[in-house]
mmCIF file of C-alpha atoms in Angstrom:
data_model
loop_
_atom_site.group_PDB
_atom_site.id
_atom_site.type_symbol
_atom_site.label_atom_id
_atom_site.label_comp_id
_atom_site.label_asym_id
_atom_site.label_seq_id
_atom_site.Cartn_x
_atom_site.Cartn_y
_atom_site.Cartn_z
ATOM 1 C CA MET F 1 -69.907 -43.158 -27.753
ATOM 2 C CA THR F 2 -70.556 -40.158 -29.349
ATOM 3 C CA SER F 3 -69.352 -36.793 -27.682
ATOM 4 C CA LEU F 4 -71.853 -33.789 -27.648
ATOM 5 C CA PRO F 5 -70.805 -30.947 -30.158
ATOM 6 C CA PRO F 6 -69.540 -27.800 -28.427
ATOM 7 C CA ARG F 7 -72.854 -25.907 -28.920
ATOM 8 C CA SER F 8 -74.706 -28.447 -27.200
ATOM 9 C CA ARG F 9 -71.920 -28.750 -24.582
ATOM 10 C CA SER F 10 -72.289 -25.112 -23.796
ATOM 11 C CA ARG F 11 -75.800 -24.896 -23.643
ATOM 12 C CA SER F 12 -75.993 -27.909 -21.514
ATOM 13 C CA ARG F 13 -73.589 -26.183 -19.231
ATOM 14 C CA ALA F 14 -75.732 -23.303 -19.065
ATOM 15 C CA HIS F 15 -79.211 -24.936 -18.398
ATOM 16 C CA GLY F 16 -76.762 -26.599 -15.250
ATOM 17 C CA ILE F 17 -75.854 -23.117 -14.063
ATOM 18 C CA ALA F 18 -79.399 -21.906 -14.708
ATOM 19 C CA ARG F 19 -80.803 -25.106 -12.474
ATOM 20 C CA ARG F 20 -78.104 -24.539 -9.835
ATOM 21 C CA LEU F 21 -79.196 -21.062 -9.126
ATOM 22 C CA GLY F 22 -83.008 -21.272 -9.526
ATOM 23 C CA PRO F 23 -84.806 -18.286 -8.605
ATOM 24 C CA LEU F 24 -81.972 -16.067 -7.826
ATOM 25 C CA PRO F 25 -81.650 -14.653 -11.193
ATOM 26 C CA TRP F 26 -85.301 -13.482 -10.741
ATOM 27 C CA ILE F 27 -85.192 -11.969 -7.240
ATOM 28 C CA ALA F 28 -81.757 -10.621 -7.668
ATOM 29 C CA PRO F 29 -83.565 -7.301 -8.410
ATOM 30 C CA ALA F 30 -85.740 -6.925 -5.559
ATOM 31 C CA VAL F 31 -83.085 -8.066 -3.189
ATOM 32 C CA LEU F 32 -80.277 -5.539 -4.583
ATOM 33 C CA LEU F 33 -83.168 -2.675 -3.981
ATOM 34 C CA ILE F 34 -84.009 -3.729 -0.147
ATOM 35 C CA LEU F 35 -79.772 -3.753 0.408
ATOM 36 C CA ALA F 36 -79.877 -0.257 -1.157
ATOM 37 C CA VAL F 37 -82.916 1.289 0.064
ATOM 38 C CA VAL F 38 -83.160 -0.576 3.699
ATOM 39 C CA VAL F 39 -80.068 -2.455 4.765
ATOM 40 C CA TRP F 40 -77.705 -0.090 3.644
ATOM 41 C CA PRO F 41 -79.148 2.767 5.382
ATOM 42 C CA VAL F 42 -80.143 0.918 8.291
ATOM 43 C CA TYR F 43 -75.857 0.385 8.674
ATOM 44 C CA GLU F 44 -75.317 4.067 7.963
ATOM 45 C CA MET F 45 -77.303 4.698 10.425
ATOM 46 C CA VAL F 46 -76.344 2.118 13.676
ATOM 47 C CA ARG F 47 -72.683 3.495 12.231
ATOM 48 C CA THR F 48 -73.419 7.190 12.513
ATOM 49 C CA SER F 49 -74.695 6.867 16.296
ATOM 50 C CA PHE F 50 -70.927 5.380 17.260
ATOM 51 C CA LEU F 51 -69.251 8.216 15.574
ATOM 52 C CA ARG F 52 -68.651 12.022 16.686
ATOM 53 C CA ILE F 53 -69.886 14.371 14.307
ATOM 54 C CA SER F 54 -69.964 17.722 13.856
ATOM 55 C CA THR F 55 -72.748 19.915 13.220
ATOM 56 C CA SER F 56 -71.681 20.771 9.910
ATOM 57 C CA GLY F 57 -71.150 16.794 9.037
ATOM 58 C CA PHE F 58 -67.611 16.142 9.654
ATOM 59 C CA VAL F 59 -66.498 13.231 11.410
ATOM 60 C CA ARG F 60 -64.329 13.747 14.805
ATOM 61 C CA GLY F 61 -63.804 9.973 15.616
ATOM 62 C CA PRO F 62 -65.515 7.161 17.484
ATOM 63 C CA ALA F 63 -67.650 8.019 20.198
ATOM 64 C CA GLY F 64 -68.295 4.392 21.819
ATOM 65 C CA PHE F 65 -71.867 4.474 23.364
ATOM 66 C CA ASP F 66 -71.753 8.220 24.332
ATOM 67 C CA LYS F 67 -74.254 9.247 22.288
ATOM 68 C CA TYR F 68 -76.668 6.474 23.757
ATOM 69 C CA ARG F 69 -75.794 7.484 27.130
ATOM 70 C CA LYS F 70 -76.454 11.563 26.393
ATOM 71 C CA LEU F 71 -79.701 10.330 25.063
ATOM 72 C CA LEU F 72 -80.734 8.553 28.103
ATOM 73 C CA ASP F 73 -79.949 11.290 29.511
ATOM 74 C CA GLU F 74 -82.277 13.849 27.681
ATOM 75 C CA PRO F 75 -85.133 14.633 30.361
ATOM 76 C CA GLU F 76 -87.690 15.082 27.456
ATOM 77 C CA LEU F 77 -86.936 11.490 26.686
ATOM 78 C CA GLY F 78 -89.495 9.511 28.713
ATOM 79 C CA ARG F 79 -92.327 12.099 27.746
ATOM 80 C CA VAL F 80 -91.604 11.662 24.258
ATOM 81 C CA LEU F 81 -91.993 7.813 24.396
ATOM 82 C CA LEU F 82 -95.138 7.883 26.216
ATOM 83 C CA ALA F 83 -96.296 10.455 23.958
ATOM 84 C CA THR F 84 -95.617 8.621 20.976
ATOM 85 C CA VAL F 85 -97.387 5.584 22.584
ATOM 86 C CA LEU F 86 -100.510 7.471 23.279
ATOM 87 C CA TRP F 87 -100.439 9.371 19.837
ATOM 88 C CA THR F 88 -100.018 5.443 18.339
ATOM 89 C CA VAL F 89 -102.831 3.732 20.411
ATOM 90 C CA ALA F 90 -105.187 7.305 19.526
ATOM 91 C CA VAL F 91 -104.587 7.983 15.715
ATOM 92 C CA VAL F 92 -104.596 3.817 15.073
ATOM 93 C CA GLY F 93 -107.861 2.922 17.277
ATOM 94 C CA LEU F 94 -110.075 5.729 15.853
ATOM 95 C CA THR F 95 -108.518 5.374 12.557
ATOM 96 C CA MET F 96 -109.467 1.213 12.913
ATOM 97 C CA LEU F 97 -113.051 2.066 14.328
ATOM 98 C CA LEU F 98 -114.351 4.910 11.800
ATOM 99 C CA SER F 99 -112.321 2.436 8.705
ATOM 100 C CA LEU F 100 -115.000 -0.142 10.064
ATOM 101 C CA ALA F 101 -118.087 1.463 9.984
ATOM 102 C CA LEU F 102 -116.888 3.365 6.432
ATOM 103 C CA ALA F 103 -116.520 0.087 4.977
ATOM 104 C CA GLN F 104 -119.657 -1.131 6.350
ATOM 105 C CA LEU F 105 -121.345 1.778 4.733
ATOM 106 C CA PHE F 106 -119.923 2.057 1.410
ATOM 107 C CA ASP F 107 -120.513 -2.346 0.915
ATOM 108 C CA GLN F 108 -123.846 -1.631 1.409
ATOM 109 C CA SER F 109 -126.191 -0.033 -1.938
ATOM 110 C CA PHE F 110 -126.913 3.787 -1.819
ATOM 111 C CA PRO F 111 -127.572 7.026 -4.088
ATOM 112 C CA GLY F 112 -124.923 8.991 -4.549
ATOM 113 C CA ARG F 113 -122.169 5.721 -3.468
ATOM 114 C CA ARG F 114 -119.618 5.809 -6.149
ATOM 115 C CA PHE F 115 -119.393 9.674 -5.515
ATOM 116 C CA THR F 116 -118.505 8.904 -2.084
ATOM 117 C CA ARG F 117 -116.054 6.554 -2.884
ATOM 118 C CA TRP F 118 -114.494 8.424 -4.725
ATOM 119 C CA ALA F 119 -114.497 11.709 -2.244
ATOM 120 C CA LEU F 120 -112.539 9.284 0.478
ATOM 121 C CA ILE F 121 -109.703 9.278 -1.773
ATOM 122 C CA ALA F 122 -108.889 12.989 -1.524
ATOM 123 C CA PRO F 123 -106.927 12.837 1.855
ATOM 124 C CA TRP F 124 -104.907 9.910 0.196
ATOM 125 C CA ALA F 125 -104.415 11.732 -3.137
ATOM 126 C CA ALA F 126 -103.044 14.940 -1.497
ATOM 127 C CA SER F 127 -99.363 15.017 0.021
ATOM 128 C CA VAL F 128 -99.596 14.712 3.655
ATOM 129 C CA LEU F 129 -97.559 17.169 4.523
ATOM 130 C CA MET F 130 -99.070 20.140 2.445
ATOM 131 C CA THR F 131 -102.625 18.812 4.562
ATOM 132 C CA SER F 132 -100.856 19.469 7.154
ATOM 133 C CA ILE F 133 -99.948 23.019 6.469
ATOM 134 C CA GLY F 134 -103.369 23.362 5.173
ATOM 135 C CA PHE F 135 -105.069 22.829 8.713
ATOM 136 C CA ARG F 136 -102.034 24.644 10.161
ATOM 137 C CA TRP F 137 -103.321 28.018 8.176
ATOM 138 C CA MET F 138 -106.491 26.979 9.166
ATOM 139 C CA LEU F 139 -105.786 26.768 13.079
ATOM 140 C CA ASP F 140 -103.038 30.130 12.631
ATOM 141 C CA ARG F 141 -103.755 32.484 16.102
ATOM 142 C CA THR F 142 -104.050 35.449 13.552
ATOM 143 C CA ALA F 143 -105.318 34.560 10.530
ATOM 144 C CA GLY F 144 -106.889 31.256 10.768
ATOM 145 C CA VAL F 145 -110.791 30.931 9.887
ATOM 146 C CA LEU F 146 -111.404 28.783 12.569
ATOM 147 C CA ASN F 147 -110.487 31.527 15.160
ATOM 148 C CA THR F 148 -112.307 34.214 13.056
ATOM 149 C CA ALA F 149 -115.390 31.716 12.093
ATOM 150 C CA LEU F 150 -115.870 31.473 16.088
ATOM 151 C CA THR F 151 -115.077 35.038 16.894
ATOM 152 C CA ASP F 152 -117.473 36.046 14.611
ATOM 153 C CA LEU F 153 -120.394 33.501 15.959
ATOM 154 C CA GLY F 154 -119.672 34.803 19.722
ATOM 155 C CA LEU F 155 -118.520 31.108 20.497
ATOM 156 C CA VAL F 156 -115.291 32.219 22.195
ATOM 157 C CA ASP F 157 -114.131 36.104 23.728
ATOM 158 C CA GLY F 158 -110.978 36.071 21.208
ATOM 159 C CA PRO F 159 -108.536 34.383 19.144
ATOM 160 C CA ARG F 160 -107.018 31.173 20.479
ATOM 161 C CA ASP F 161 -103.787 29.805 19.727
ATOM 162 C CA TRP F 162 -104.568 26.184 18.718
ATOM 163 C CA LEU F 163 -101.642 24.583 17.736
ATOM 164 C CA GLY F 164 -99.458 26.796 20.934
ATOM 165 C CA ASP F 165 -101.104 24.816 23.851
ATOM 166 C CA PRO F 166 -99.959 20.951 23.646
ATOM 167 C CA GLY F 167 -103.698 20.784 25.367
ATOM 168 C CA THR F 168 -105.352 21.572 22.113
ATOM 169 C CA ALA F 169 -102.705 20.552 19.183
ATOM 170 C CA TRP F 170 -102.582 16.713 20.046
ATOM 171 C CA PRO F 171 -106.317 16.532 19.679
ATOM 172 C CA TRP F 172 -106.025 18.556 16.455
ATOM 173 C CA MET F 173 -103.075 16.520 15.121
ATOM 174 C CA VAL F 174 -104.492 13.209 15.841
ATOM 175 C CA GLY F 175 -107.541 14.233 14.303
ATOM 176 C CA VAL F 176 -105.418 15.357 11.186
ATOM 177 C CA ALA F 177 -103.550 11.616 10.888
ATOM 178 C CA VAL F 178 -106.665 10.307 11.557
ATOM 179 C CA PHE F 179 -107.962 11.803 8.454
ATOM 180 C CA VAL F 180 -105.168 11.541 5.948
ATOM 181 C CA SER F 181 -105.157 7.461 7.560
ATOM 182 C CA LEU F 182 -108.705 6.930 6.490
ATOM 183 C CA PRO F 183 -108.748 5.870 3.007
ATOM 184 C CA PHE F 184 -106.318 3.335 2.821
ATOM 185 C CA THR F 185 -107.833 1.383 5.783
ATOM 186 C CA THR F 186 -111.416 2.173 4.490
ATOM 187 C CA TYR F 187 -110.415 0.699 1.087
ATOM 188 C CA THR F 188 -108.475 -2.248 3.046
ATOM 189 C CA LEU F 189 -111.257 -3.518 4.950
ATOM 190 C CA LEU F 190 -113.757 -2.751 2.243
ATOM 191 C CA ALA F 191 -111.963 -4.923 0.118
ATOM 192 C CA GLY F 192 -111.939 -7.569 2.595
ATOM 193 C CA LEU F 193 -115.930 -7.335 3.401
ATOM 194 C CA GLN F 194 -116.473 -7.784 -0.567
ATOM 195 C CA THR F 195 -114.740 -11.279 -0.230
ATOM 196 C CA VAL F 196 -117.650 -12.689 2.208
ATOM 197 C CA PRO F 197 -119.886 -14.809 0.882
ATOM 198 C CA ALA F 198 -123.348 -13.710 0.641
ATOM 199 C CA GLU F 199 -124.672 -16.712 0.937
ATOM 200 C CA VAL F 200 -123.272 -16.858 4.422
ATOM 201 C CA HIS F 201 -125.335 -13.814 5.847
ATOM 202 C CA GLU F 202 -128.488 -15.775 3.939
ATOM 203 C CA ALA F 203 -127.674 -18.563 5.694
ATOM 204 C CA ALA F 204 -127.515 -16.596 9.252
ATOM 205 C CA ARG F 205 -130.541 -14.929 8.819
ATOM 206 C CA VAL F 206 -132.448 -18.323 7.914
ATOM 207 C CA ASP F 207 -130.385 -19.510 11.063
ATOM 208 C CA GLY F 208 -132.246 -16.553 13.106
ATOM 209 C CA ALA F 209 -129.528 -14.694 13.605
ATOM 210 C CA SER F 210 -129.410 -10.986 14.450
ATOM 211 C CA PRO F 211 -127.626 -8.297 11.969
ATOM 212 C CA TRP F 212 -125.321 -7.553 14.989
ATOM 213 C CA GLN F 213 -124.856 -11.012 15.792
ATOM 214 C CA ALA F 214 -124.192 -12.217 12.118
ATOM 215 C CA TYR F 215 -121.645 -9.547 12.130
ATOM 216 C CA ARG F 216 -120.094 -10.230 15.371
ATOM 217 C CA ARG F 217 -119.230 -13.611 14.949
ATOM 218 C CA ILE F 218 -119.518 -14.227 10.862
ATOM 219 C CA THR F 219 -118.386 -11.022 9.305
ATOM 220 C CA LEU F 220 -115.981 -10.358 11.617
ATOM 221 C CA PRO F 221 -113.644 -13.307 12.045
ATOM 222 C CA LEU F 222 -113.809 -13.353 7.833
ATOM 223 C CA LEU F 223 -112.619 -9.876 7.989
ATOM 224 C CA ARG F 224 -109.713 -10.455 9.947
ATOM 225 C CA PRO F 225 -107.143 -11.389 7.450
ATOM 226 C CA ALA F 226 -107.546 -7.387 6.052
ATOM 227 C CA PHE F 227 -108.330 -5.693 9.377
ATOM 228 C CA LEU F 228 -104.548 -7.354 10.372
ATOM 229 C CA VAL F 229 -103.112 -5.629 7.137
ATOM 230 C CA GLY F 230 -104.759 -2.680 7.791
ATOM 231 C CA LEU F 231 -103.809 -2.369 11.151
ATOM 232 C CA VAL F 232 -100.192 -3.719 11.001
ATOM 233 C CA ILE F 233 -99.451 -0.723 8.544
ATOM 234 C CA ASN F 234 -101.077 2.012 10.725
ATOM 235 C CA LEU F 235 -99.067 0.759 13.258
ATOM 236 C CA ILE F 236 -95.719 1.114 11.465
ATOM 237 C CA ASN F 237 -97.220 4.174 9.936
ATOM 238 C CA VAL F 238 -98.084 6.381 12.000
ATOM 239 C CA PHE F 239 -95.751 5.414 14.649
ATOM 240 C CA ASN F 240 -93.270 6.612 12.078
ATOM 241 C CA SER F 241 -95.045 9.572 11.652
ATOM 242 C CA PHE F 242 -93.320 12.909 10.812
ATOM 243 C CA PRO F 243 -95.220 15.110 8.360
ATOM 244 C CA VAL F 244 -98.391 15.368 10.651
ATOM 245 C CA ILE F 245 -96.515 16.543 13.533
ATOM 246 C CA TRP F 246 -93.955 18.599 11.559
ATOM 247 C CA GLY F 247 -96.535 20.457 9.337
ATOM 248 C CA MET F 248 -98.639 21.333 12.401
ATOM 249 C CA THR F 249 -96.346 22.175 15.405
ATOM 250 C CA GLN F 250 -92.755 20.986 14.221
ATOM 251 C CA GLY F 251 -92.747 19.750 17.882
ATOM 252 C CA GLY F 252 -93.008 22.412 19.933
ATOM 253 C CA PRO F 253 -93.249 24.304 21.856
ATOM 254 C CA GLY F 254 -89.953 23.106 22.401
ATOM 255 C CA SER F 255 -90.634 19.089 22.281
ATOM 256 C CA ALA F 256 -94.227 19.070 24.049
ATOM 257 C CA THR F 257 -95.776 17.562 20.864
ATOM 258 C CA ALA F 258 -92.786 15.446 19.370
ATOM 259 C CA THR F 259 -93.153 12.153 19.120
ATOM 260 C CA THR F 260 -89.822 9.610 18.569
ATOM 261 C CA THR F 261 -89.206 10.855 15.074
ATOM 262 C CA VAL F 262 -89.572 13.999 15.538
ATOM 263 C CA PHE F 263 -87.315 14.438 18.652
ATOM 264 C CA MET F 264 -84.785 12.530 16.274
ATOM 265 C CA TYR F 265 -85.160 15.582 13.910
ATOM 266 C CA GLN F 266 -84.759 17.860 16.443
ATOM 267 C CA LEU F 267 -81.714 16.638 17.887
ATOM 268 C CA LYS F 268 -79.787 16.643 14.560
ATOM 269 C CA ASN F 269 -79.843 20.324 15.272
ATOM 270 C CA THR F 270 -77.224 20.259 18.180
ATOM 271 C CA ASP F 271 -76.076 16.419 17.941
ATOM 272 C CA ILE F 272 -75.809 14.343 14.929
ATOM 273 C CA GLY F 273 -74.225 11.219 16.594
ATOM 274 C CA GLU F 274 -77.375 11.605 19.032
ATOM 275 C CA SER F 275 -79.893 11.837 16.343
ATOM 276 C CA ALA F 276 -78.528 8.409 15.147
ATOM 277 C CA ALA F 277 -79.226 6.671 18.217
ATOM 278 C CA MET F 278 -82.498 8.120 18.550
ATOM 279 C CA SER F 279 -83.391 6.701 15.244
ATOM 280 C CA VAL F 280 -81.367 3.237 16.411
ATOM 281 C CA VAL F 281 -83.765 3.114 19.493
ATOM 282 C CA ASN F 282 -86.897 4.243 17.227
ATOM 283 C CA PHE F 283 -86.222 1.448 14.723
ATOM 284 C CA ALA F 284 -85.823 -0.769 17.337
ATOM 285 C CA LEU F 285 -88.970 -0.181 18.886
ATOM 286 C CA VAL F 286 -90.928 -0.452 15.448
ATOM 287 C CA VAL F 287 -89.669 -3.867 15.239
ATOM 288 C CA LEU F 288 -90.338 -5.050 18.707
ATOM 289 C CA MET F 289 -93.953 -3.532 18.131
ATOM 290 C CA VAL F 290 -94.553 -5.168 15.020
ATOM 291 C CA LEU F 291 -93.009 -9.085 16.518
ATOM 292 C CA VAL F 292 -95.393 -8.586 19.826
ATOM 293 C CA PHE F 293 -98.303 -7.949 17.876
ATOM 294 C CA LEU F 294 -97.759 -10.371 15.230
ATOM 295 C CA LYS F 295 -97.365 -12.681 18.112
ATOM 296 C CA VAL F 296 -99.695 -11.958 20.065
ATOM 297 C CA SER F 297 -102.231 -11.603 17.230
ATOM 298 C CA ARG F 298 -101.420 -15.321 15.711
ATOM 299 C CA TRP F 299 -101.844 -13.713 12.123
ATOM 300 C CA ASN F 300 -100.924 -16.971 10.428
ATOM 301 C CA ARG F 301 -102.619 -19.462 12.593
ATOM 302 C CA GLU F 302 -104.934 -21.276 10.447
ATOM 303 C CA GLU F 303 -109.138 -20.642 10.947
ATOM 304 C CA ASP F 304 -110.547 -23.843 12.234
#
């Protein structure tokens, strides 16, 4: 019995190792990237929440659960959590409804459709923070164009501090958040609409279904995967939204227009450990929210 030459033996050994490793060499870069940009920051965030750290960044020793107790004793925490829920529901709800309408419109043929499709990309292409600052300037009490225009038209008696009053600041921030969320969501739903076969709608018309019946019973069920993708991504983005609120009000006055992410950033000025504890709570809330939503929506169920 002849043995394999050394080169053939080494090649065979290499093939054996490759078979045992399977797809690991191909997915290793992605795994390393996830470890570097997701797992490690989460670990550091949790670790920091159990430390006593000065505002200058020096570790003064372990803090146990003191930072979490301090966070729960914050008088603003309950109001901030409620504001975050209402903010998420309002922005995501309006975004999905308007995006459905725009996607349906852009799925039709009409003069200027290409131009309007390109125009919708503008809020997406611009920096969210830049857009928020632009609206803040527009709403400025002394130099804002909105106050100037309304005063000149006689619609208001004098300049209003739109962003200084939470009652008017929240609607404006919701409007800006919806404005910057529309492009992605609309194009996601438009892509889903364009996968619906035209023959299905034709068959519904032949069977005597009205346009609303065809949309509700045919289009919406077939649009479900794209709708869920847009909804989940919007839930995560809006719940964690920072640039819109920080760019327009910085969560003020005080924490009256702050969500959990903005409140977390405000806390870092006085206690980094408490800010890290707020980050951990916020991260847990996002994970819980997504898991509950996916469970309730049964996103991966097979269609009958």
